PDB file of C-alpha atoms in Angstrom:
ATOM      1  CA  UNK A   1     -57.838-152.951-100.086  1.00  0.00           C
ATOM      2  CA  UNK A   2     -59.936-150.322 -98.090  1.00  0.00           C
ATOM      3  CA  UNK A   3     -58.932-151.275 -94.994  1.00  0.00           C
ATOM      4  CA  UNK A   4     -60.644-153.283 -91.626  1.00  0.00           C
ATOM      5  CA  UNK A   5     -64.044-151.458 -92.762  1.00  0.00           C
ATOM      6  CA  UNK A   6     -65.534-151.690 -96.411  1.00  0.00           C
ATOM      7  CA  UNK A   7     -66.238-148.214 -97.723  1.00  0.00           C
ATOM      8  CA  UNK A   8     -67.755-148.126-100.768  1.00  0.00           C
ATOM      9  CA  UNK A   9     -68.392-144.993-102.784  1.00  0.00           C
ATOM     10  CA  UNK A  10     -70.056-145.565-106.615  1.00  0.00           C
ATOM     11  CA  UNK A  11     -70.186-142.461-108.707  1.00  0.00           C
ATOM     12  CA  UNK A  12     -70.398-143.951-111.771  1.00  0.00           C
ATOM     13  CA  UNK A  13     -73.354-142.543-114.042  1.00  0.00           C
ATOM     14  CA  UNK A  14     -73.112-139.175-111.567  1.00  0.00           C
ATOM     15  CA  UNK A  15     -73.013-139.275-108.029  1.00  0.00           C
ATOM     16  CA  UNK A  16     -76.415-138.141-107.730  1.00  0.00           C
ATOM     17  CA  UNK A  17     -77.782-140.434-109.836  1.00  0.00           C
ATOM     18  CA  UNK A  18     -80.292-142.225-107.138  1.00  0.00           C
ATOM     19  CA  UNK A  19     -81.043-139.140-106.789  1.00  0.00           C
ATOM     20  CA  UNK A  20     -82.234-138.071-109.949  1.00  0.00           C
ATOM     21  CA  UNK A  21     -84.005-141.441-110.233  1.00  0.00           C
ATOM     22  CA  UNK A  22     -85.912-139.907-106.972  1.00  0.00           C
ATOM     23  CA  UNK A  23     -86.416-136.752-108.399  1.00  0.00           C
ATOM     24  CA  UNK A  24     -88.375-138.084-111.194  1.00  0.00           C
ATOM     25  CA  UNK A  25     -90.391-140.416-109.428  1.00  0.00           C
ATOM     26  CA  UNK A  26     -93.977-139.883-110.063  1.00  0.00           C
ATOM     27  CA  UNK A  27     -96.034-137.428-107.994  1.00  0.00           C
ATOM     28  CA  UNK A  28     -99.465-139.114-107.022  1.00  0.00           C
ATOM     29  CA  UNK A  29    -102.229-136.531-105.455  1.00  0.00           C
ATOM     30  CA  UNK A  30    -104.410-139.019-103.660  1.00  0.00           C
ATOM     31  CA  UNK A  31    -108.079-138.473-102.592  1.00  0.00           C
ATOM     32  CA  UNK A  32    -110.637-140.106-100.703  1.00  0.00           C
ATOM     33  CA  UNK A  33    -112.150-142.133-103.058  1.00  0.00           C
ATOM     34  CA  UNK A  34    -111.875-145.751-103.382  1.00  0.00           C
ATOM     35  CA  UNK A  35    -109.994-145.442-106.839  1.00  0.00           C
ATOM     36  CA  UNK A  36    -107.391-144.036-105.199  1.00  0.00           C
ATOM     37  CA  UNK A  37    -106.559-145.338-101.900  1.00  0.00           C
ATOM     38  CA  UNK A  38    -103.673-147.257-103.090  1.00  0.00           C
ATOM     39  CA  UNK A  39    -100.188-146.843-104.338  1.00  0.00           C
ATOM     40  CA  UNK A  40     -97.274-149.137-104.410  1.00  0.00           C
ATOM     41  CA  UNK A  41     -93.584-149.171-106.118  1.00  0.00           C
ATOM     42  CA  UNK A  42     -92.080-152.378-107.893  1.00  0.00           C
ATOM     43  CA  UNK A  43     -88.646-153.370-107.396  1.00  0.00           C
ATOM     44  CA  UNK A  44     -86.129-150.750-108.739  1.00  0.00           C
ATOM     45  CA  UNK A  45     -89.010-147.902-108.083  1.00  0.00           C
ATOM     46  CA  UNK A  46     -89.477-145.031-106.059  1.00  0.00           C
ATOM     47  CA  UNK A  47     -92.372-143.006-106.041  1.00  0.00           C
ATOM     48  CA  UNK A  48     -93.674-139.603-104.154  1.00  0.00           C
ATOM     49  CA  UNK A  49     -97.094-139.550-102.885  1.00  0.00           C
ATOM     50  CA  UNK A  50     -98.529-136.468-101.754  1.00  0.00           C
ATOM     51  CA  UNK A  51    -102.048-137.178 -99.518  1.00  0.00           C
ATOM     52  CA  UNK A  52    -104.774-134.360 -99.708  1.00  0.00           C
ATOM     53  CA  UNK A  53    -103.608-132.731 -96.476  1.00  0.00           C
ATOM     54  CA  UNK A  54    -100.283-131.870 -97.456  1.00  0.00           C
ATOM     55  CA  UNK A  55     -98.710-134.952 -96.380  1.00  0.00           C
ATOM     56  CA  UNK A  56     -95.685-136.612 -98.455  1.00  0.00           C
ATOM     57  CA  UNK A  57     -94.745-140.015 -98.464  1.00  0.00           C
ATOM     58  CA  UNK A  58     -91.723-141.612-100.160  1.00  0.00           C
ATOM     59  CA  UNK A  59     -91.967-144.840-101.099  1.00  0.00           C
ATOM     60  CA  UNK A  60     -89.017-147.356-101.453  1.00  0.00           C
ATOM     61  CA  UNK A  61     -88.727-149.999-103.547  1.00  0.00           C
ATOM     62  CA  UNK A  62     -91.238-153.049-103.101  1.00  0.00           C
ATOM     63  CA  UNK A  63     -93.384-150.878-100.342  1.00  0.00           C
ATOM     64  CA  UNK A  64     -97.389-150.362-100.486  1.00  0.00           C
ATOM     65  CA  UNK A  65     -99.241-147.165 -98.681  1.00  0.00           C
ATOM     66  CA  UNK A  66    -102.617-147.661 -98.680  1.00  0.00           C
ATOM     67  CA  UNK A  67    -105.126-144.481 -97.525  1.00  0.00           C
ATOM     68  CA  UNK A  68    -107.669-146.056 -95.279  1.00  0.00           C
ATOM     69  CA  UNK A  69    -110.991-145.005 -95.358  1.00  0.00           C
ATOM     70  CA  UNK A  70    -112.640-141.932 -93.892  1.00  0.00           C
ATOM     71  CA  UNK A  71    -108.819-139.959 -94.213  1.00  0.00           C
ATOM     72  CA  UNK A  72    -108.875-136.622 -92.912  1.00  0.00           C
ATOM     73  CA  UNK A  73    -112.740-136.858 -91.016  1.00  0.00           C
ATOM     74  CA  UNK A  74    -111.859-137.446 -87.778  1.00  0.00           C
ATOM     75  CA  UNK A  75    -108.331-139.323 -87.943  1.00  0.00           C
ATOM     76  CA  UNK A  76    -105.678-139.913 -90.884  1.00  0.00           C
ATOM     77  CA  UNK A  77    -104.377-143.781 -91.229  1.00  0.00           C
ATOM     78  CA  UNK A  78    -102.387-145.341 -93.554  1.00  0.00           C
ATOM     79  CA  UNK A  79    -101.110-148.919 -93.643  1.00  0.00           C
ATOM     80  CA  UNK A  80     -97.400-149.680 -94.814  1.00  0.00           C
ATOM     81  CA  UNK A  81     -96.123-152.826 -96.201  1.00  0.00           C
ATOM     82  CA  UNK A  82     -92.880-151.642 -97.105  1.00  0.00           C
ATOM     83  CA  UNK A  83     -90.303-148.869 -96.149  1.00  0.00           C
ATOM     84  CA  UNK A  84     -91.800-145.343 -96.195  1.00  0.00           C
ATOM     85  CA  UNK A  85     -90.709-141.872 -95.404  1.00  0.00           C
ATOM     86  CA  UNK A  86     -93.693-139.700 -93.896  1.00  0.00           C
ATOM     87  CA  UNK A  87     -93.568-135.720 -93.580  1.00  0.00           C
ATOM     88  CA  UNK A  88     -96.548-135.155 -91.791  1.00  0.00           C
ATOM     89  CA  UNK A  89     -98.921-131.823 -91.856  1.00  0.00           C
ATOM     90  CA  UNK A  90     -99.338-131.986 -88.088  1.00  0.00           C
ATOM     91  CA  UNK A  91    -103.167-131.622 -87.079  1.00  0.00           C
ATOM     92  CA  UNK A  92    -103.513-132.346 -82.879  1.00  0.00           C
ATOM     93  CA  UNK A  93    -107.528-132.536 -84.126  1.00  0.00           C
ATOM     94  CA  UNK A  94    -107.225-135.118 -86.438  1.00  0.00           C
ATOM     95  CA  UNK A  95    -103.835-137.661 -85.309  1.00  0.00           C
ATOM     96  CA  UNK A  96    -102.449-139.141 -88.579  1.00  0.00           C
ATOM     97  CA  UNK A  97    -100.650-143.110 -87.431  1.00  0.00           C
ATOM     98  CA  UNK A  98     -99.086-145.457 -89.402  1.00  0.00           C
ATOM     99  CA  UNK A  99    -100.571-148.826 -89.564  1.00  0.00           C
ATOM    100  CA  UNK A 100     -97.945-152.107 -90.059  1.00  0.00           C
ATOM    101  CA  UNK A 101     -98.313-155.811 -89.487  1.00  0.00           C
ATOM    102  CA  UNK A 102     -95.938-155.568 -86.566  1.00  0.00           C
ATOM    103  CA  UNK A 103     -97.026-152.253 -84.852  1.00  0.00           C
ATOM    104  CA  UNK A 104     -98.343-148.418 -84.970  1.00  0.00           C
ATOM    105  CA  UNK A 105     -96.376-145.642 -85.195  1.00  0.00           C
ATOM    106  CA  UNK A 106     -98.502-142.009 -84.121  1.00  0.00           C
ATOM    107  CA  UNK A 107     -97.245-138.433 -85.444  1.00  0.00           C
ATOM    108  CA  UNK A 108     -96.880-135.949 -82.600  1.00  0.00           C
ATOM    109  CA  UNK A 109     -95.498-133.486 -85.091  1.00  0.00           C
ATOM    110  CA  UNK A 110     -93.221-134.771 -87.335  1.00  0.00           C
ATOM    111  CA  UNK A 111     -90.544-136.732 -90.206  1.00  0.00           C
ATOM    112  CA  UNK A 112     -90.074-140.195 -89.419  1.00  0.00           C
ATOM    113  CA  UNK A 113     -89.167-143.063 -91.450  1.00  0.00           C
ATOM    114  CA  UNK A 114     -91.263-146.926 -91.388  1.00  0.00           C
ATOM    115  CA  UNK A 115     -89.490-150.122 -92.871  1.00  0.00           C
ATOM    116  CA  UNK A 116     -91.669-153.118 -91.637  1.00  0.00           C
ATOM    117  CA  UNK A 117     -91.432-155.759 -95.107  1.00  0.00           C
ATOM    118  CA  UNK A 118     -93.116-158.907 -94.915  1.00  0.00           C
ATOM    119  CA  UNK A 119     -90.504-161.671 -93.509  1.00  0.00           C
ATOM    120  CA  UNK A 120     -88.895-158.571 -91.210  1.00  0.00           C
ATOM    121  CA  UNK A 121     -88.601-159.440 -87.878  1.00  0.00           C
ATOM    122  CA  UNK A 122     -89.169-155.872 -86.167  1.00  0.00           C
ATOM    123  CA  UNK A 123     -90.730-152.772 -87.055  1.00  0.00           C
ATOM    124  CA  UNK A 124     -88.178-150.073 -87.194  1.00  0.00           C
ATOM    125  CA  UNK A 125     -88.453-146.684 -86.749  1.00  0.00           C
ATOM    126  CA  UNK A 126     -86.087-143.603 -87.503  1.00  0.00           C
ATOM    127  CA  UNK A 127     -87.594-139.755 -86.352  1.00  0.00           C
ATOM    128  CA  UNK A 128     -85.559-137.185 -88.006  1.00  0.00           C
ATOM    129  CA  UNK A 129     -87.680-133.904 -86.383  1.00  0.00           C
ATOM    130  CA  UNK A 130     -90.410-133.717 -83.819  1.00  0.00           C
ATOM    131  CA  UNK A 131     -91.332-137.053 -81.701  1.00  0.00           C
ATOM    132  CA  UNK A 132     -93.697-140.253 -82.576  1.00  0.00           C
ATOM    133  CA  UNK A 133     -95.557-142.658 -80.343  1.00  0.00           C
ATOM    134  CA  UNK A 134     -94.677-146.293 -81.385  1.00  0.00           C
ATOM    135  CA  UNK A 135     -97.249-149.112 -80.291  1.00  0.00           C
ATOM    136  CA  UNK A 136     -96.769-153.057 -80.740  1.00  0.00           C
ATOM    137  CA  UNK A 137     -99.612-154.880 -82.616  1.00  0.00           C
ATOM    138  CA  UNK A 138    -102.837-154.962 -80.471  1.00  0.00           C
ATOM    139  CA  UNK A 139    -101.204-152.710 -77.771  1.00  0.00           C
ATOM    140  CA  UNK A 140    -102.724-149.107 -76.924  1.00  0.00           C
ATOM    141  CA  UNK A 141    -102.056-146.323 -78.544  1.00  0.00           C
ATOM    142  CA  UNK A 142    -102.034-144.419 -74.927  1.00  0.00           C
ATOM    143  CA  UNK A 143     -99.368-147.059 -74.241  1.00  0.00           C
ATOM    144  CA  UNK A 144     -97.121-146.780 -76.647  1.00  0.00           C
ATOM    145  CA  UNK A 145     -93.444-145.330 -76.206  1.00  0.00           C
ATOM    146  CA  UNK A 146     -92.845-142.125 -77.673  1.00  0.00           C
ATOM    147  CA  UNK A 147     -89.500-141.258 -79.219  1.00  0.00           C
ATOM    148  CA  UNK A 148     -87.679-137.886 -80.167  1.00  0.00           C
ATOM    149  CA  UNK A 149     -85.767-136.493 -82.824  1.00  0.00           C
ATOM    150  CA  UNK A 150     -82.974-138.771 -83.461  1.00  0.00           C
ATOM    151  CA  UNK A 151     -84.029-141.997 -81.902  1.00  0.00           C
ATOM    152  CA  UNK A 152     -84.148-145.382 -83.811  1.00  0.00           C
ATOM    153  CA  UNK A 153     -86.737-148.044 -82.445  1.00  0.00           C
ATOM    154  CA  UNK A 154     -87.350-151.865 -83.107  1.00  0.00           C
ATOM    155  CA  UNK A 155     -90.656-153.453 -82.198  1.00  0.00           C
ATOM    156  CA  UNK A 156     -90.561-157.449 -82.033  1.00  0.00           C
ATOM    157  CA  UNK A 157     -91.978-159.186 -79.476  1.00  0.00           C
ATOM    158  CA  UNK A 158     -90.168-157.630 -76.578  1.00  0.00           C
ATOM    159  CA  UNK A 159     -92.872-156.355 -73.882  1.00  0.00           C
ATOM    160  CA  UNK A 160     -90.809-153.313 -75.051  1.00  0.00           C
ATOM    161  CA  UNK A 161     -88.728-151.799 -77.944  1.00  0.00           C
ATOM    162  CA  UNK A 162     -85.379-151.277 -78.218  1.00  0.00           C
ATOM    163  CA  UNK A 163     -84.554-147.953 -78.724  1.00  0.00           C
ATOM    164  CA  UNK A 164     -81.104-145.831 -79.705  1.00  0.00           C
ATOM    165  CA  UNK A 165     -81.110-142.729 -78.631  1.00  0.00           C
ATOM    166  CA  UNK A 166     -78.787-140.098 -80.586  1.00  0.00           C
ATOM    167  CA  UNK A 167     -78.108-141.802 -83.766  1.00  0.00           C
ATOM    168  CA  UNK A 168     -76.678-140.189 -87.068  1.00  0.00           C
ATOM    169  CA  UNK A 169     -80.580-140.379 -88.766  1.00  0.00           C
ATOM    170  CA  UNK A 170     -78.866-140.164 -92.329  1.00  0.00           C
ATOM    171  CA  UNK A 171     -77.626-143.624 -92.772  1.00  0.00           C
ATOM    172  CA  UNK A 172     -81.022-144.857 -92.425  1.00  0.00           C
ATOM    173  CA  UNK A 173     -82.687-142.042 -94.569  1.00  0.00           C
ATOM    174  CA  UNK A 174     -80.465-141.651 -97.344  1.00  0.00           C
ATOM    175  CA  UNK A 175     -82.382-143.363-100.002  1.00  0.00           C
ATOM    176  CA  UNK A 176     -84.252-140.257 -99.803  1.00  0.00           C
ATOM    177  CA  UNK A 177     -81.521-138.193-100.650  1.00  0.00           C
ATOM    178  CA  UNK A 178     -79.794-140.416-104.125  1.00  0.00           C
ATOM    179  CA  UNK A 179     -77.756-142.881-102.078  1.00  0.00           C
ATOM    180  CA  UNK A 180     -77.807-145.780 -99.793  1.00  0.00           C
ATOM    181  CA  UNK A 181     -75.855-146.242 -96.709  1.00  0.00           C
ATOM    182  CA  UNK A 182     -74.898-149.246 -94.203  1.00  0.00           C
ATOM    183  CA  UNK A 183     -73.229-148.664 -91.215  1.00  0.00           C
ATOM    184  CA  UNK A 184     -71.880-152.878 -89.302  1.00  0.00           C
ATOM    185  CA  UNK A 185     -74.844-154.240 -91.255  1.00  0.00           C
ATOM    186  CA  UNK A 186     -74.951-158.215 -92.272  1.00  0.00           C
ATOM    187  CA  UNK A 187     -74.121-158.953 -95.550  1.00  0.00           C
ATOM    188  CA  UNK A 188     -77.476-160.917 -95.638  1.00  0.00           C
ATOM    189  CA  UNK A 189     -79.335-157.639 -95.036  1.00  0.00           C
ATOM    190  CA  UNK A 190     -77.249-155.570 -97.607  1.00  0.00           C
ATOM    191  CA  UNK A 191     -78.058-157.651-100.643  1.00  0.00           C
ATOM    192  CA  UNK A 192     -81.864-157.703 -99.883  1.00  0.00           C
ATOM    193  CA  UNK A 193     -81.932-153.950-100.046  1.00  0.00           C
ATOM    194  CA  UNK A 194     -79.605-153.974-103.097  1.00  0.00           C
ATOM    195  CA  UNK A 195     -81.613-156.641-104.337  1.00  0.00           C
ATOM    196  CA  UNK A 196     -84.909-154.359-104.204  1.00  0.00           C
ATOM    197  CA  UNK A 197     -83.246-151.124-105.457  1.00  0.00           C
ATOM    198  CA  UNK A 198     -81.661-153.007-108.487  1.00  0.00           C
ATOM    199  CA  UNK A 199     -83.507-155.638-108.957  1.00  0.00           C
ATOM    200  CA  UNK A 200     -81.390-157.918-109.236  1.00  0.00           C
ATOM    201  CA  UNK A 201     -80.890-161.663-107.311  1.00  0.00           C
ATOM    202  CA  UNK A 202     -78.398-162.374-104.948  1.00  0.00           C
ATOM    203  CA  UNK A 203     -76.483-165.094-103.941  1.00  0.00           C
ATOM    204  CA  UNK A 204     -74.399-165.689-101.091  1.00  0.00           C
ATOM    205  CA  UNK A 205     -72.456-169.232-101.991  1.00  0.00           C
ATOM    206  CA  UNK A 206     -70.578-169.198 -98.545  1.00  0.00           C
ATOM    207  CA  UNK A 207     -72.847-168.966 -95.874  1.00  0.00           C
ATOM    208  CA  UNK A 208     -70.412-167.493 -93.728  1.00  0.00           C
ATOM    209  CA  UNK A 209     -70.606-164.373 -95.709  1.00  0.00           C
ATOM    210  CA  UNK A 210     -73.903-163.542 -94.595  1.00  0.00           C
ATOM    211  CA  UNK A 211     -73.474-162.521 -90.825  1.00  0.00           C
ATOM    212  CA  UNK A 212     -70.045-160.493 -92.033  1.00  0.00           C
ATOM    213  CA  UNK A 213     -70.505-156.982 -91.193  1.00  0.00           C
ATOM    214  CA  UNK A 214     -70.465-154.511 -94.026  1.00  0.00           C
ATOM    215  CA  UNK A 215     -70.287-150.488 -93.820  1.00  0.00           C
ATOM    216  CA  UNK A 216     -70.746-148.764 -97.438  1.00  0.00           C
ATOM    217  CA  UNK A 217     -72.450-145.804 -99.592  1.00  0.00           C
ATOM    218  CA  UNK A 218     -73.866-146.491-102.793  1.00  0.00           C
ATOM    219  CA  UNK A 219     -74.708-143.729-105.088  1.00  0.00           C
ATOM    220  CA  UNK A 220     -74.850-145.158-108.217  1.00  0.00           C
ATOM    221  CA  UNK A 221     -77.969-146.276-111.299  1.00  0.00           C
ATOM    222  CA  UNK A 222     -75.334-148.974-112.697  1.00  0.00           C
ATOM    223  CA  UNK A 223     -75.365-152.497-111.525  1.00  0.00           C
ATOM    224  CA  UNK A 224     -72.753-153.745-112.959  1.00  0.00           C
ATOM    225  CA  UNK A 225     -70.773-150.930-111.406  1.00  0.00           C
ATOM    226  CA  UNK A 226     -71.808-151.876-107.686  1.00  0.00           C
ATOM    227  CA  UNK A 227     -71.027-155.285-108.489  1.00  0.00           C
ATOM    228  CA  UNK A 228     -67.755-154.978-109.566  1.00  0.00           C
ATOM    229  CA  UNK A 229     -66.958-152.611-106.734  1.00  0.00           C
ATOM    230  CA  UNK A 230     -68.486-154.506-103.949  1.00  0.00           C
ATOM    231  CA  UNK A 231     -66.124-157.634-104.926  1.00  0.00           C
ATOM    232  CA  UNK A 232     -63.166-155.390-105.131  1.00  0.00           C
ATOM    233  CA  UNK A 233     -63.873-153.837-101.806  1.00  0.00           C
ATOM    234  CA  UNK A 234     -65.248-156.714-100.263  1.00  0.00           C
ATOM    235  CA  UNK A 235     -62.769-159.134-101.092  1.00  0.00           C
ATOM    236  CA  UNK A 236     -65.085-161.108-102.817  1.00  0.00           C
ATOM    237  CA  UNK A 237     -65.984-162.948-106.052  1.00  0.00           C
ATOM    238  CA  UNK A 238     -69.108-161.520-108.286  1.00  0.00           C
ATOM    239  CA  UNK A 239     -70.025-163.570-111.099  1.00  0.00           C
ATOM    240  CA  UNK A 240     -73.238-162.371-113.015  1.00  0.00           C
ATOM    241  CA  UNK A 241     -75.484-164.087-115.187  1.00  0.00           C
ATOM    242  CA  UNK A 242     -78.853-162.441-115.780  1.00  0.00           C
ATOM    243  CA  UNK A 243     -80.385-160.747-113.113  1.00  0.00           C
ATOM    244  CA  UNK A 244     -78.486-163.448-110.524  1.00  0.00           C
ATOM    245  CA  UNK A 245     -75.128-161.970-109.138  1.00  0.00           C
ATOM    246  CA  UNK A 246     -73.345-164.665-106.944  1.00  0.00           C
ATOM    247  CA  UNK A 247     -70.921-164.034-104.423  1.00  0.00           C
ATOM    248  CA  UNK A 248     -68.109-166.036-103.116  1.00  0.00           C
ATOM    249  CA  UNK A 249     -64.704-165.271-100.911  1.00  0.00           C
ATOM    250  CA  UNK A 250     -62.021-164.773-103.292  1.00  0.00           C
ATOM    251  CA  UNK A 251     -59.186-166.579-101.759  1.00  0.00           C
ATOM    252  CA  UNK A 252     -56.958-164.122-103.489  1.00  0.00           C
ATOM    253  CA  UNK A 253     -57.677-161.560-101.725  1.00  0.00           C
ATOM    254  CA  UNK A 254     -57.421-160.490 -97.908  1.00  0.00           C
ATOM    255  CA  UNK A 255     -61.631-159.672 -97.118  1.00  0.00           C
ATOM    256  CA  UNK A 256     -62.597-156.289 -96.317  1.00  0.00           C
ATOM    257  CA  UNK A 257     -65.975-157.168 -94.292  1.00  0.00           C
ATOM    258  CA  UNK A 258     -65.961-155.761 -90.773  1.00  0.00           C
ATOM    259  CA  UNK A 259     -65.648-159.204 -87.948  1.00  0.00           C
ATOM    260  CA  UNK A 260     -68.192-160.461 -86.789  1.00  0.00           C
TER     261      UNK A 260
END
């Protein structure tokens, strides 16, 4: 076993094969017409969307960015469903902000990532360089908080977020780079993302297995590799049929999830 922690590392197909996948993700140039004003990835795609003032997107798996109207006159906006990763062309004239159903997140000169899917509780929000201003649903703009490099926020229903100040940025952003990474994260939550980038159906048969803490890396196209490997570092039981991978404690083996 790997130890108290689960560590996963997949390499098989090439350890930068995510990545790769990325790299060929298509490049959409949008403009302000109403043709073009929306573009979305299906489970298992990635795509890069570069907006008519310089400004990339990355788009995750199941995510939507949709270019609102008037772009680039006086203000940019763009509303998320989905997990995004914005490099902004920084204008003070014209502010570009980040429309969600849970909240507004306002460039101040910056890369920040957005994950707000439908059924989330929060809005989450990861700066990598520069700051952002991060408003709740119906709140100010004026009023918002404003976070710097390195800072993770969740918006909920808190009269405030929660913020971490000083956190390693990459485990959240490494999708955007040809792996994914989870640092003490529910089992629950790990399949859901795994579920998106695979597509692929999970099942957790014990229902204790879904608050047990995980920390891996994935880096791999295969599914049946990560399946296999996540039951042999998890301690677990993988049994696939289809699309539908269900897992179960294997009583044989001493578990590998992080407690509780």
């Amino acid at each position: 076993m790997l130890g108290i922690a689960a560590a996963i590392v997949l390499a098989v197909g090439g350890a930068y094969a995510l990545r790769d996948r990325f790299a060929k993700a298509p490049t959409i140039a949008a403009v302000d017409t109403s043709a073009d004003r929306n573009f979305g990835t299906q489970r298992a795609q990635v795509a890069e969307v570069r907006l008519r003032d310089g400004t990339m997107v990355s788009l995750a798996p199941e995510s939507r960015l949709t270019v609102m109207p008037g772009y680039g006159t006086t203000e940019r906006a763009v509303r998320l469903n989905g997990e995004g990763y914005f490099r902004v062309m920084h204008d003070s004239l014209r502010p570009f902000t980040v429309h969600t159903d849970k909240g507004d997140v306002r460039d101040l000169g910056t890369a920040f990532a957005v994950t707000s899917y439908p059924g989330d509780s929060t809005l989450r929000v990861v700066v990598s360089e520069g700051r952002v201003q991060v408003s709740r649903l119906g709140e100010s703009t004026a009023r918002g908080s404003v976070l710097e490099k390195g800072d993770v926020a969740h918006v909920g229903n808190a009269p405030s977020p929660r913020v971490e100040h000083g956190v390693d940025v990459g485990q959240y952003l490494g999708w955007t780079q040809g792996h994914l990474s989870f640092y003490r994260a529910p089992l629950s939550d790990v399949v859901v993302q795994l579920g998106r980038w695979y597509d692929l159906r999970f099942v957790l048969q014990d229902s204790s297995l879904r608050s047990r803490r995980v920390t891996m890396a994935v880096s791999t196209t295969s599914a049946d590799a990560l399946v296999d490997a996540m039951g042999a570092a998890l301690g677990l039981r993988a049994m696939r049929r289809g699309d539908t991978i269900t897992l179960r404690a294997d009583t044989r083996s001493s578990a590998a999830g992080e407690p509780k």
